[in-house]
Amino acid sequence: MLYIDTIDANDIVIENKERTGQYKHIIITIGSIYKIVPLIFNEIKEIIDNELSKEKWTNVYAGILLLNSIGNEPAEQEVGVYIINHLDFLLQKSMPDQIPRLRYNSLLVIGLLITNYSHLVLQQNEIADKMISELIKLFLSTIQIDEKQQKNISTDDCFIFQLYASLIYSLSSLWYNEEKSNLGLYFDSFYEILSTLFNYGISNDFIELIEKTSDALNRLISFSTDDSLVKFSVLYEKSLDQLFHLKNSILNEKTCYFAISCYCSNMTTMLLRLKKNEEICELIISQYAERTIQVLFDILQIKNEDIWKEAFWTIASLIIATNSLANKVEIFTPYTFNILINQFIHTAFLSNDPNLIRATCCLISNLFLYLSKKIQILQQL
């Protein structure tokens, strides 16, 4: 393969804009050829096996790139089976002692397996369990670092950590179309990993890592099984604690504000998930409704449209979750409701941000829909 000759054995880092663009074109080109003529799979498979059997990391890397190029469309079953047969090899090449480029691209192929061939993974429970268990061990072994290392994470590790979050995002959806989900078996481990990565993103000002982990947390929460909901009380309280601490932190302002927005988003997802289980929903809302409003009103003192947008979605979701309860929980007093309307909502409508306007309209809609008969001031608007 001609492109193997272009791989520099000394170029081991993940991000190299010139080289990354070049190899994206190679992957797209090979993938396009395979998509048009899928019958060439046997020829490609022979090349991959040959390259993966060699000792030089550049040859192994070339073989993994080829796996990546055929792992998308068409998602043929024989390709999925072929990748599953190489799963142990890919996991081994994802270990921290491997070349960063090998680690990264091996994880990419595992991600393709989870996303495009989930039905094959789930056909045999032992395959899914082994893969997830091995990934969890890999993630935990990599992120368990000392305090000094936590504050000096390399760019390569940041890219790897983003992939960890993306893999957990995909794994959280693995049982989406199945009658029974096993996500509850891995919920605690996934949440621990994502929370750790989120904090690493904050301490190193890696916005992309914060974003990826927050998205994965939202997916994990959304698809959580009922047996995991009992843990939401602790998770919800932690989110409130983190919001309070971030509001008063001395972190980089951009990082701090983005993290606050993400915590609000995670709380919104928790509230929407909780409303499907009245007993646990009532337990958490009755315990934390008042504090939720206090903390959100506190962070709304920050003049940042993204924070306001996410905080408004959280308040709107709190109203929806409360309305789902047989024993209604009052979340506003006339005083707090007056502040919400005359201070926050009024100010939000002066914004030019369409996303904030949209969140504001949703909040007002929920107020009229669910609380208009309860709070006299609303009826006077």
mmCIF file of C-alpha atoms in Angstrom, residues 87-335:
data_model
loop_
_atom_site.group_PDB
_atom_site.id
_atom_site.type_symbol
_atom_site.label_atom_id
_atom_site.label_comp_id
_atom_site.label_asym_id
_atom_site.label_seq_id
_atom_site.Cartn_x
_atom_site.Cartn_y
_atom_site.Cartn_z
ATOM 1 C CA LEU A 87 -11.689 -6.627 19.117
ATOM 2 C CA ASP A 88 -9.050 -8.015 21.490
ATOM 3 C CA PHE A 89 -6.316 -6.666 19.226
ATOM 4 C CA LEU A 90 -7.955 -3.226 19.068
ATOM 5 C CA LEU A 91 -8.366 -3.131 22.851
ATOM 6 C CA GLN A 92 -4.710 -4.017 23.287
ATOM 7 C CA LYS A 93 -3.669 -1.224 20.910
ATOM 8 C CA SER A 94 -5.838 1.199 22.906
ATOM 9 C CA MET A 95 -3.779 0.745 26.075
ATOM 10 C CA PRO A 96 -1.837 3.712 27.536
ATOM 11 C CA ASP A 97 1.543 2.158 26.696
ATOM 12 C CA GLN A 98 0.805 2.251 22.960
ATOM 13 C CA ILE A 99 1.620 4.980 20.404
ATOM 14 C CA PRO A 100 -1.004 7.764 20.769
ATOM 15 C CA ARG A 101 -2.032 7.533 17.110
ATOM 16 C CA LEU A 102 -2.564 3.784 17.470
ATOM 17 C CA ARG A 103 -4.611 4.267 20.636
ATOM 18 C CA TYR A 104 -6.805 6.910 19.074
ATOM 19 C CA ASN A 105 -7.565 5.086 15.827
ATOM 20 C CA SER A 106 -8.138 1.765 17.596
ATOM 21 C CA LEU A 107 -10.761 3.465 19.751
ATOM 22 C CA LEU A 108 -12.322 4.997 16.641
ATOM 23 C CA VAL A 109 -12.800 1.536 15.120
ATOM 24 C CA ILE A 110 -14.296 0.234 18.390
ATOM 25 C CA GLY A 111 -16.674 3.187 18.244
ATOM 26 C CA LEU A 112 -17.717 2.211 14.720
ATOM 27 C CA LEU A 113 -18.387 -1.314 15.956
ATOM 28 C CA ILE A 114 -20.665 -0.061 18.732
ATOM 29 C CA THR A 115 -22.482 2.444 16.517
ATOM 30 C CA ASN A 116 -22.878 0.511 13.268
ATOM 31 C CA TYR A 117 -22.925 -3.116 14.408
ATOM 32 C CA SER A 118 -24.692 -3.012 17.767
ATOM 33 C CA HIS A 119 -26.987 -5.857 16.700
ATOM 34 C CA LEU A 120 -23.967 -8.127 16.239
ATOM 35 C CA VAL A 121 -22.493 -7.102 19.567
ATOM 36 C CA LEU A 122 -25.772 -7.824 21.356
ATOM 37 C CA GLN A 123 -26.356 -11.183 19.670
ATOM 38 C CA GLN A 124 -23.909 -12.712 22.127
ATOM 39 C CA ASN A 125 -24.118 -11.246 25.626
ATOM 40 C CA GLU A 126 -20.616 -12.395 26.483
ATOM 41 C CA ILE A 127 -19.171 -10.246 23.662
ATOM 42 C CA ALA A 128 -20.954 -7.110 24.841
ATOM 43 C CA ASP A 129 -20.108 -7.751 28.484
ATOM 44 C CA LYS A 130 -16.454 -8.475 27.744
ATOM 45 C CA MET A 131 -16.067 -5.423 25.509
ATOM 46 C CA ILE A 132 -17.719 -3.044 27.976
ATOM 47 C CA SER A 133 -15.871 -4.490 30.967
ATOM 48 C CA GLU A 134 -12.534 -4.203 29.169
ATOM 49 C CA LEU A 135 -13.293 -0.640 28.098
ATOM 50 C CA ILE A 136 -14.234 0.338 31.658
ATOM 51 C CA LYS A 137 -10.966 -1.136 32.967
ATOM 52 C CA LEU A 138 -9.071 0.732 30.258
ATOM 53 C CA PHE A 139 -10.810 4.035 31.016
ATOM 54 C CA LEU A 140 -10.339 3.760 34.773
ATOM 55 C CA SER A 141 -6.682 2.746 34.505
ATOM 56 C CA THR A 142 -5.984 5.765 32.305
ATOM 57 C CA ILE A 143 -7.820 8.437 34.272
ATOM 58 C CA GLN A 144 -6.581 7.421 37.738
ATOM 59 C CA ILE A 145 -3.723 9.917 37.913
ATOM 60 C CA ASP A 146 -2.298 12.083 40.683
ATOM 61 C CA GLU A 147 -3.311 15.685 41.329
ATOM 62 C CA LYS A 148 -0.299 17.164 39.526
ATOM 63 C CA GLN A 149 -0.994 15.093 36.414
ATOM 64 C CA GLN A 150 -4.667 16.036 36.531
ATOM 65 C CA LYS A 151 -3.770 19.677 36.048
ATOM 66 C CA ASN A 152 -1.254 19.010 33.259
ATOM 67 C CA ILE A 153 -3.066 16.695 30.885
ATOM 68 C CA SER A 154 -1.445 16.472 27.462
ATOM 69 C CA THR A 155 -3.251 17.382 24.270
ATOM 70 C CA ASP A 156 -3.039 13.753 23.137
ATOM 71 C CA ASP A 157 -4.683 12.534 26.346
ATOM 72 C CA CYS A 158 -7.385 15.153 25.916
ATOM 73 C CA PHE A 159 -8.220 13.714 22.490
ATOM 74 C CA ILE A 160 -8.206 10.207 23.967
ATOM 75 C CA PHE A 161 -10.467 11.315 26.823
ATOM 76 C CA GLN A 162 -12.897 12.857 24.355
ATOM 77 C CA LEU A 163 -13.089 9.482 22.631
ATOM 78 C CA TYR A 164 -13.758 7.806 25.981
ATOM 79 C CA ALA A 165 -16.744 10.123 26.419
ATOM 80 C CA SER A 166 -17.947 9.436 22.864
ATOM 81 C CA LEU A 167 -17.716 5.682 23.431
ATOM 82 C CA ILE A 168 -19.771 5.919 26.637
ATOM 83 C CA TYR A 169 -22.291 8.052 24.730
ATOM 84 C CA SER A 170 -22.632 5.260 22.148
ATOM 85 C CA LEU A 171 -22.665 2.488 24.755
ATOM 86 C CA SER A 172 -25.493 4.230 26.615
ATOM 87 C CA SER A 173 -27.605 3.804 23.459
ATOM 88 C CA LEU A 174 -26.569 0.201 22.838
ATOM 89 C CA TRP A 175 -29.834 -1.295 24.123
ATOM 90 C CA TYR A 176 -32.118 1.413 22.728
ATOM 91 C CA ASN A 177 -34.151 -0.941 20.525
ATOM 92 C CA GLU A 178 -33.961 -3.887 22.911
ATOM 93 C CA GLU A 179 -36.724 -5.039 25.263
ATOM 94 C CA LYS A 180 -34.292 -5.241 28.170
ATOM 95 C CA SER A 181 -31.394 -2.887 28.841
ATOM 96 C CA ASN A 182 -28.257 -3.839 30.748
ATOM 97 C CA LEU A 183 -27.126 -0.239 31.069
ATOM 98 C CA GLY A 184 -27.868 -0.339 34.797
ATOM 99 C CA LEU A 185 -24.982 -2.787 35.239
ATOM 100 C CA TYR A 186 -22.515 -0.175 34.047
ATOM 101 C CA PHE A 187 -24.226 3.056 35.134
ATOM 102 C CA ASP A 188 -22.049 3.705 38.187
ATOM 103 C CA SER A 189 -18.782 3.101 36.325
ATOM 104 C CA PHE A 190 -19.828 5.229 33.360
ATOM 105 C CA TYR A 191 -20.940 8.070 35.617
ATOM 106 C CA GLU A 192 -17.703 7.943 37.618
ATOM 107 C CA ILE A 193 -15.595 8.033 34.458
ATOM 108 C CA LEU A 194 -17.560 10.881 32.881
ATOM 109 C CA SER A 195 -17.567 12.953 36.068
ATOM 110 C CA THR A 196 -13.794 12.556 36.334
ATOM 111 C CA LEU A 197 -13.278 13.529 32.694
ATOM 112 C CA PHE A 198 -15.585 16.518 33.143
ATOM 113 C CA ASN A 199 -13.463 17.759 36.043
ATOM 114 C CA TYR A 200 -10.273 17.212 34.022
ATOM 115 C CA GLY A 201 -11.777 19.345 31.284
ATOM 116 C CA ILE A 202 -12.486 22.114 33.771
ATOM 117 C CA SER A 203 -9.044 22.052 35.419
ATOM 118 C CA ASN A 204 -7.262 22.097 32.041
ATOM 119 C CA ASP A 205 -9.594 24.524 30.211
ATOM 120 C CA PHE A 206 -10.472 21.852 27.623
ATOM 121 C CA ILE A 207 -13.875 23.085 26.461
ATOM 122 C CA GLU A 208 -14.260 20.252 23.936
ATOM 123 C CA LEU A 209 -13.720 17.644 26.653
ATOM 124 C CA ILE A 210 -16.296 19.308 28.908
ATOM 125 C CA GLU A 211 -18.771 19.358 26.033
ATOM 126 C CA LYS A 212 -18.221 15.712 25.052
ATOM 127 C CA THR A 213 -18.541 14.456 28.628
ATOM 128 C CA SER A 214 -21.636 16.564 29.256
ATOM 129 C CA ASP A 215 -23.301 15.173 26.125
ATOM 130 C CA ALA A 216 -22.409 11.649 27.234
ATOM 131 C CA LEU A 217 -23.787 12.288 30.723
ATOM 132 C CA ASN A 218 -27.049 13.499 29.200
ATOM 133 C CA ARG A 219 -27.280 10.377 27.074
ATOM 134 C CA LEU A 220 -26.436 8.117 30.040
ATOM 135 C CA ILE A 221 -29.097 9.810 32.172
ATOM 136 C CA SER A 222 -31.738 9.770 29.409
ATOM 137 C CA PHE A 223 -31.330 6.059 28.739
ATOM 138 C CA SER A 224 -30.818 5.013 32.373
ATOM 139 C CA THR A 225 -32.820 2.057 33.629
ATOM 140 C CA ASP A 226 -35.339 2.401 36.450
ATOM 141 C CA ASP A 227 -33.034 0.664 38.911
ATOM 142 C CA SER A 228 -30.522 3.506 38.437
ATOM 143 C CA LEU A 229 -33.024 6.255 39.321
ATOM 144 C CA VAL A 230 -32.569 5.690 43.061
ATOM 145 C CA LYS A 231 -29.058 7.114 42.629
ATOM 146 C CA PHE A 232 -30.299 10.356 41.093
ATOM 147 C CA SER A 233 -30.801 12.011 44.475
ATOM 148 C CA VAL A 234 -27.059 11.950 45.154
ATOM 149 C CA LEU A 235 -26.237 12.954 41.577
ATOM 150 C CA TYR A 236 -28.723 15.821 41.611
ATOM 151 C CA GLU A 237 -27.358 17.131 44.911
ATOM 152 C CA LYS A 238 -23.803 16.948 43.547
ATOM 153 C CA SER A 239 -24.853 18.991 40.530
ATOM 154 C CA LEU A 240 -26.315 21.663 42.795
ATOM 155 C CA ASP A 241 -23.123 21.666 44.878
ATOM 156 C CA GLN A 242 -20.963 22.037 41.777
ATOM 157 C CA LEU A 243 -23.074 24.920 40.478
ATOM 158 C CA PHE A 244 -22.656 26.697 43.785
ATOM 159 C CA HIS A 245 -18.883 26.186 43.811
ATOM 160 C CA LEU A 246 -18.410 27.185 40.171
ATOM 161 C CA LYS A 247 -20.367 30.385 40.698
ATOM 162 C CA ASN A 248 -17.824 31.380 43.340
ATOM 163 C CA SER A 249 -14.703 29.904 41.735
ATOM 164 C CA ILE A 250 -11.632 31.671 40.365
ATOM 165 C CA LEU A 251 -11.431 29.523 37.245
ATOM 166 C CA ASN A 252 -11.005 30.789 33.724
ATOM 167 C CA GLU A 253 -14.249 32.656 33.022
ATOM 168 C CA LYS A 254 -14.999 30.965 29.685
ATOM 169 C CA THR A 255 -14.408 27.509 31.157
ATOM 170 C CA CYS A 256 -16.394 28.274 34.281
ATOM 171 C CA TYR A 257 -19.410 29.622 32.403
ATOM 172 C CA PHE A 258 -19.419 26.717 29.972
ATOM 173 C CA ALA A 259 -19.250 24.189 32.814
ATOM 174 C CA ILE A 260 -22.146 25.910 34.592
ATOM 175 C CA SER A 261 -24.220 25.656 31.405
ATOM 176 C CA CYS A 262 -23.408 21.957 31.143
ATOM 177 C CA TYR A 263 -24.381 21.236 34.747
ATOM 178 C CA CYS A 264 -27.725 22.950 34.129
ATOM 179 C CA SER A 265 -28.194 20.817 31.021
ATOM 180 C CA ASN A 266 -27.474 17.638 33.005
ATOM 181 C CA MET A 267 -29.979 18.666 35.684
ATOM 182 C CA THR A 268 -32.586 19.309 32.998
ATOM 183 C CA THR A 269 -32.055 15.807 31.642
ATOM 184 C CA MET A 270 -32.330 14.316 35.128
ATOM 185 C CA LEU A 271 -35.616 16.113 35.783
ATOM 186 C CA LEU A 272 -37.128 14.967 32.496
ATOM 187 C CA ARG A 273 -36.026 11.394 33.188
ATOM 188 C CA LEU A 274 -37.342 11.509 36.756
ATOM 189 C CA LYS A 275 -40.844 12.522 35.745
ATOM 190 C CA LYS A 276 -41.303 9.002 34.383
ATOM 191 C CA ASN A 277 -41.057 7.609 37.938
ATOM 192 C CA GLU A 278 -43.399 9.484 40.253
ATOM 193 C CA GLU A 279 -42.174 8.008 43.534
ATOM 194 C CA ILE A 280 -38.509 8.897 43.074
ATOM 195 C CA CYS A 281 -39.383 12.152 41.345
ATOM 196 C CA GLU A 282 -41.453 13.295 44.321
ATOM 197 C CA LEU A 283 -38.707 12.284 46.751
ATOM 198 C CA ILE A 284 -36.053 14.329 44.948
ATOM 199 C CA ILE A 285 -38.153 17.347 44.013
ATOM 200 C CA SER A 286 -39.671 17.713 47.473
ATOM 201 C CA GLN A 287 -36.141 17.611 48.880
ATOM 202 C CA TYR A 288 -34.360 19.868 46.392
ATOM 203 C CA ALA A 289 -36.949 22.107 44.667
ATOM 204 C CA GLU A 290 -36.373 25.112 46.920
ATOM 205 C CA ARG A 291 -32.591 24.795 46.743
ATOM 206 C CA THR A 292 -32.740 24.339 42.966
ATOM 207 C CA ILE A 293 -34.485 27.681 42.555
ATOM 208 C CA GLN A 294 -32.039 29.351 44.965
ATOM 209 C CA VAL A 295 -28.973 28.024 43.130
ATOM 210 C CA LEU A 296 -30.362 28.805 39.680
ATOM 211 C CA PHE A 297 -31.348 32.325 40.696
ATOM 212 C CA ASP A 298 -27.847 32.758 42.065
ATOM 213 C CA ILE A 299 -26.144 31.766 38.812
ATOM 214 C CA LEU A 300 -28.604 33.914 36.856
ATOM 215 C CA GLN A 301 -26.801 36.863 38.387
ATOM 216 C CA ILE A 302 -24.077 36.044 35.847
ATOM 217 C CA LYS A 303 -24.703 37.973 32.649
ATOM 218 C CA ASN A 304 -24.142 35.158 30.187
ATOM 219 C CA GLU A 305 -26.735 34.121 27.611
ATOM 220 C CA ASP A 306 -25.704 30.459 27.463
ATOM 221 C CA ILE A 307 -26.050 30.142 31.232
ATOM 222 C CA TRP A 308 -29.436 31.849 31.148
ATOM 223 C CA LYS A 309 -30.649 29.613 28.333
ATOM 224 C CA GLU A 310 -29.710 26.395 30.158
ATOM 225 C CA ALA A 311 -30.975 27.661 33.519
ATOM 226 C CA PHE A 312 -34.333 28.526 31.939
ATOM 227 C CA TRP A 313 -34.576 25.035 30.439
ATOM 228 C CA THR A 314 -33.855 23.592 33.889
ATOM 229 C CA ILE A 315 -36.584 25.687 35.524
ATOM 230 C CA ALA A 316 -39.012 24.729 32.751
ATOM 231 C CA SER A 317 -38.166 21.046 33.292
ATOM 232 C CA LEU A 318 -38.583 21.398 37.041
ATOM 233 C CA ILE A 319 -42.095 22.728 36.426
ATOM 234 C CA ILE A 320 -42.901 19.772 34.134
ATOM 235 C CA ALA A 321 -41.518 17.226 36.594
ATOM 236 C CA THR A 322 -43.464 18.790 39.478
ATOM 237 C CA ASN A 323 -46.686 18.718 37.485
ATOM 238 C CA SER A 324 -46.302 14.953 36.975
ATOM 239 C CA LEU A 325 -46.702 14.356 40.724
ATOM 240 C CA ALA A 326 -49.982 13.457 42.403
ATOM 241 C CA ASN A 327 -48.886 15.382 45.504
ATOM 242 C CA LYS A 328 -47.906 18.732 44.042
ATOM 243 C CA VAL A 329 -44.746 20.403 45.292
ATOM 244 C CA GLU A 330 -44.704 24.186 45.336
ATOM 245 C CA ILE A 331 -41.493 25.364 43.698
ATOM 246 C CA PHE A 332 -42.173 29.126 43.763
ATOM 247 C CA THR A 333 -43.205 31.599 46.376
ATOM 248 C CA PRO A 334 -44.847 34.845 45.208
ATOM 249 C CA TYR A 335 -41.491 36.520 45.903
#
